[in-house]
PDB file of C-alpha atoms in Angstrom:
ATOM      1  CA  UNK A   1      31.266  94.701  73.290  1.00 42.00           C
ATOM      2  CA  UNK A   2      29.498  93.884  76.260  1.00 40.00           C
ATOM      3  CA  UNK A   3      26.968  91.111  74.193  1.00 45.00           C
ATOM      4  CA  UNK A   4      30.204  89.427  73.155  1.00 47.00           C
ATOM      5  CA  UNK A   5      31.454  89.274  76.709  1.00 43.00           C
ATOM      6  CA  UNK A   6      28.057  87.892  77.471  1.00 45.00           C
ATOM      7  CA  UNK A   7      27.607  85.287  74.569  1.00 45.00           C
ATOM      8  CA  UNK A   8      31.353  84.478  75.741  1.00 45.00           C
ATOM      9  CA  UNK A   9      30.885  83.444  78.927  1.00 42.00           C
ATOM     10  CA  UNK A  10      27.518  81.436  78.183  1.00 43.00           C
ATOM     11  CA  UNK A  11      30.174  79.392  75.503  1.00 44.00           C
ATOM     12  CA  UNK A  12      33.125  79.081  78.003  1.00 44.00           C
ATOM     13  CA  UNK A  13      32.991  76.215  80.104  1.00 42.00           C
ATOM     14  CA  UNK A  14      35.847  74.892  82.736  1.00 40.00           C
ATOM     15  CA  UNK A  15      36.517  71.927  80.895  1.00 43.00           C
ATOM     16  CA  UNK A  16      37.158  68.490  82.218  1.00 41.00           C
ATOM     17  CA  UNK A  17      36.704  67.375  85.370  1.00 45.00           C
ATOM     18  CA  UNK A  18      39.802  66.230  87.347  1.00 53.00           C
ATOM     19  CA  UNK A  19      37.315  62.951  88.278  1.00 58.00           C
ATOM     20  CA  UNK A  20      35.727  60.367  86.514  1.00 72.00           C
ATOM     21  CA  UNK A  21      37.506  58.152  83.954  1.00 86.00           C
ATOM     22  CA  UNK A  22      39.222  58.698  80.985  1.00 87.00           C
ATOM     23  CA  UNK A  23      36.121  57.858  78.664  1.00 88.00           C
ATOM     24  CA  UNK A  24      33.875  59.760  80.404  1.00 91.00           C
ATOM     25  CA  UNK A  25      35.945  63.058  80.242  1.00 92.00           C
ATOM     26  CA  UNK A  26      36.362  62.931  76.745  1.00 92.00           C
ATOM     27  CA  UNK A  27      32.555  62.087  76.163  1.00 93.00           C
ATOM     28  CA  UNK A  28      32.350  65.245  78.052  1.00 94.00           C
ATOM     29  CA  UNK A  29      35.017  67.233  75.955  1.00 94.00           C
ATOM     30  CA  UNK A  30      32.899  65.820  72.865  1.00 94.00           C
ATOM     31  CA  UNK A  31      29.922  67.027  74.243  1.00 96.00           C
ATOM     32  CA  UNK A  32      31.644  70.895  74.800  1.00 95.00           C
ATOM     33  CA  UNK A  33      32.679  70.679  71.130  1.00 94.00           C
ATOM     34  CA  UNK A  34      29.519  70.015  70.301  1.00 95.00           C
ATOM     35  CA  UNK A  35      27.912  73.286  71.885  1.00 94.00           C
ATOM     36  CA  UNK A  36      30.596  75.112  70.589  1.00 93.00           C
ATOM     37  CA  UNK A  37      29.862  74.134  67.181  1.00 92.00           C
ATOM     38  CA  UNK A  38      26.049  74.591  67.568  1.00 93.00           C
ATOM     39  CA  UNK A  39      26.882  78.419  68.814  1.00 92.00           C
ATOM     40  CA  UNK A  40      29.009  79.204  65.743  1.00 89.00           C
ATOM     41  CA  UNK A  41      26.220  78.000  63.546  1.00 89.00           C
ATOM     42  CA  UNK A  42      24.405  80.190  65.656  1.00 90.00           C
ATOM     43  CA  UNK A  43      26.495  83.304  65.839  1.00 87.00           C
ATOM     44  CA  UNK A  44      25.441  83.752  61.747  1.00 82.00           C
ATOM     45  CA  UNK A  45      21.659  84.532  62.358  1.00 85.00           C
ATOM     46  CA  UNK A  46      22.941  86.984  65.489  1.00 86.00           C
ATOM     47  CA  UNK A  47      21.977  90.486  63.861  1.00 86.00           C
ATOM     48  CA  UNK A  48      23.571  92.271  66.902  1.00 88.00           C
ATOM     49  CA  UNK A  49      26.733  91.809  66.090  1.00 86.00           C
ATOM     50  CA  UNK A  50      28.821  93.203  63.410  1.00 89.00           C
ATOM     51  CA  UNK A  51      30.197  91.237  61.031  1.00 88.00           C
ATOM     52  CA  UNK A  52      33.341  92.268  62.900  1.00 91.00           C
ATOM     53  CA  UNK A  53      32.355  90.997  65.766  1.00 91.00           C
ATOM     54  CA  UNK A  54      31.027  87.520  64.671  1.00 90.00           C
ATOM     55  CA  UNK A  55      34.440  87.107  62.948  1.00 90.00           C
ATOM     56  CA  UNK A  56      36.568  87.749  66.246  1.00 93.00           C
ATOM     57  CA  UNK A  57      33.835  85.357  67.974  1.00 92.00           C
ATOM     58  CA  UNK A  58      34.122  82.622  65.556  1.00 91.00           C
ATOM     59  CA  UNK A  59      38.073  82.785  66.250  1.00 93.00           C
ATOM     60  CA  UNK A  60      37.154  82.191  69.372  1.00 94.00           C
ATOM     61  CA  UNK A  61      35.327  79.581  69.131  1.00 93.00           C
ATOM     62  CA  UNK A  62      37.546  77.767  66.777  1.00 94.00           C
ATOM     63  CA  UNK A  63      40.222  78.253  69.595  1.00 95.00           C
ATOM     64  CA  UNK A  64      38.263  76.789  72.223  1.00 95.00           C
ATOM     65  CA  UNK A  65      37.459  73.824  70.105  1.00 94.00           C
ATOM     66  CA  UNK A  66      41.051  72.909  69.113  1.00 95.00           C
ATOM     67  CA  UNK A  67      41.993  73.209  73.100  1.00 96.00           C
ATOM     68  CA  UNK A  68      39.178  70.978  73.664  1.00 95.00           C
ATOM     69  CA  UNK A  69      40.601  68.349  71.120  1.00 95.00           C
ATOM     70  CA  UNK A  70      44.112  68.911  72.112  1.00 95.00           C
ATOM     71  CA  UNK A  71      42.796  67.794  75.777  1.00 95.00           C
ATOM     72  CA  UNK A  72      40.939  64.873  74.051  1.00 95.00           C
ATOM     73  CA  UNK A  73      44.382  64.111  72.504  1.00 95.00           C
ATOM     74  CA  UNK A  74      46.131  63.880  75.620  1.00 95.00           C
ATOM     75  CA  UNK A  75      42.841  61.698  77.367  1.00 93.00           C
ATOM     76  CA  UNK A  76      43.561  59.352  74.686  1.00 93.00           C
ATOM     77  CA  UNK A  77      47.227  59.610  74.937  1.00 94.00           C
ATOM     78  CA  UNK A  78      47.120  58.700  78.604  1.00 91.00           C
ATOM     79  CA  UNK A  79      44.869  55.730  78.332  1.00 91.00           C
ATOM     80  CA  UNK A  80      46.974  54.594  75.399  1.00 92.00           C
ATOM     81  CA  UNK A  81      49.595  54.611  77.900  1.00 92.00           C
ATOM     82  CA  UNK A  82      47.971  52.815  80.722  1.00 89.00           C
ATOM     83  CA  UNK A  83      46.839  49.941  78.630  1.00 89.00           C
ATOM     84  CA  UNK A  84      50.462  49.362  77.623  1.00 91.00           C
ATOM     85  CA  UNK A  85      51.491  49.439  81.146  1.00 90.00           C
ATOM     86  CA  UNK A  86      48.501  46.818  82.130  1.00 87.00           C
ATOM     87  CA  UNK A  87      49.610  44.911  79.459  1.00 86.00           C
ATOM     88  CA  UNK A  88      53.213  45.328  80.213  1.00 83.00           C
ATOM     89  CA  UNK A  89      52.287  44.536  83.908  1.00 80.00           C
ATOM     90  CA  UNK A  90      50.458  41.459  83.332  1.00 76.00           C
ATOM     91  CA  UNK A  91      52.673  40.123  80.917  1.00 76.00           C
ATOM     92  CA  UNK A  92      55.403  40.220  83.932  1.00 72.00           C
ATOM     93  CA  UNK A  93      53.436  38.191  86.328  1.00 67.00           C
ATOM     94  CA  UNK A  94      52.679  35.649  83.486  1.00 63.00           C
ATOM     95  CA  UNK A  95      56.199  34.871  83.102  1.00 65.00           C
ATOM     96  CA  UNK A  96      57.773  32.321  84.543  1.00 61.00           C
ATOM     97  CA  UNK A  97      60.972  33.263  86.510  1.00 63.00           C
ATOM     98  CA  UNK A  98      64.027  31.165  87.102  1.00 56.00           C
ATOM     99  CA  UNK A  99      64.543  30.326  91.156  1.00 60.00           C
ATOM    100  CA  UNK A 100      67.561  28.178  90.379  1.00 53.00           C
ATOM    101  CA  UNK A 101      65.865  24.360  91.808  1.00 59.00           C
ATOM    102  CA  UNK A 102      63.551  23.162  89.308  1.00 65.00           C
ATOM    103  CA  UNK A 103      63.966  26.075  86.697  1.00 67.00           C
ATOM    104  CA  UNK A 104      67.824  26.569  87.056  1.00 67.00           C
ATOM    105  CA  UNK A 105      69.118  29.981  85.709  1.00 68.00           C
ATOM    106  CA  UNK A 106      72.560  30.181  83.625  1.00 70.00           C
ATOM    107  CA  UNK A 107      74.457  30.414  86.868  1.00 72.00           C
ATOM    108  CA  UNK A 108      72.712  27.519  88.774  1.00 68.00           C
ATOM    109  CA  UNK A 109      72.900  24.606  87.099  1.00 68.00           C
ATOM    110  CA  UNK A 110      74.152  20.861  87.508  1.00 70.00           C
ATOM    111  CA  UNK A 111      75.721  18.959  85.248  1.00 70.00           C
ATOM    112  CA  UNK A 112      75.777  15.280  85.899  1.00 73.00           C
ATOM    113  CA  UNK A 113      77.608  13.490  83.928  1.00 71.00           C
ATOM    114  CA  UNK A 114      77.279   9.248  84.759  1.00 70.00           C
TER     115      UNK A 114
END
């Protein structure tokens, strides 16, 4: 058990970093997938391990990968959402808003009738 521990924690990685932008960490969470991947094509040529053993790492593996693309998921999720809210933000200032003199609002206005 103790080679899986060891292959383990060469695989394991903390994940993103809390800096950085959003592309960035999910080039980086790409990049993790990517080893993972490469060390479950590798885990078939490992003959230390049991066939047991490969199985339970490849779980493993498989499990680290989808919480690497949930976190991708939310990356994306979250810069979905803060393009909407630049958008939403710039599409405010653009506007034009009533002051009641020379663009009267529906309670400021004059009728003059001659």
């Amino acid at each position: 058990m103790s080679s899986i521990s060891g292959i383990l924690s060469s695989a394991v990685s903390t994940g993103s970093s809390g800096g950085g932008s959003v592309t960035s960490q999910i080039s980086a969470l790409n990049k993790q997938i990517q080893s993972v991947t490469k060390q479950i094509k590798e885990l078939s040529d490992n003959q230390d391990l049991t066939d047991e053993q490969k199985s339970e790492m490849e779980q493993m593996y498989e499990s680290q990968i989808a919480m690497l693309e949930a976190q991708i998921a939310q990356l994306e999720q979250k810069q979905a959402e803060q393009a909407q809210q630049q958008t939403d933000s710039a599409k405010q200032s653009s506007e034009i808003k009533a002051d009641g003199v020379n663009r009267p609002t529906s309670s400021n206005q004059i009728d003059v009738y001659i």
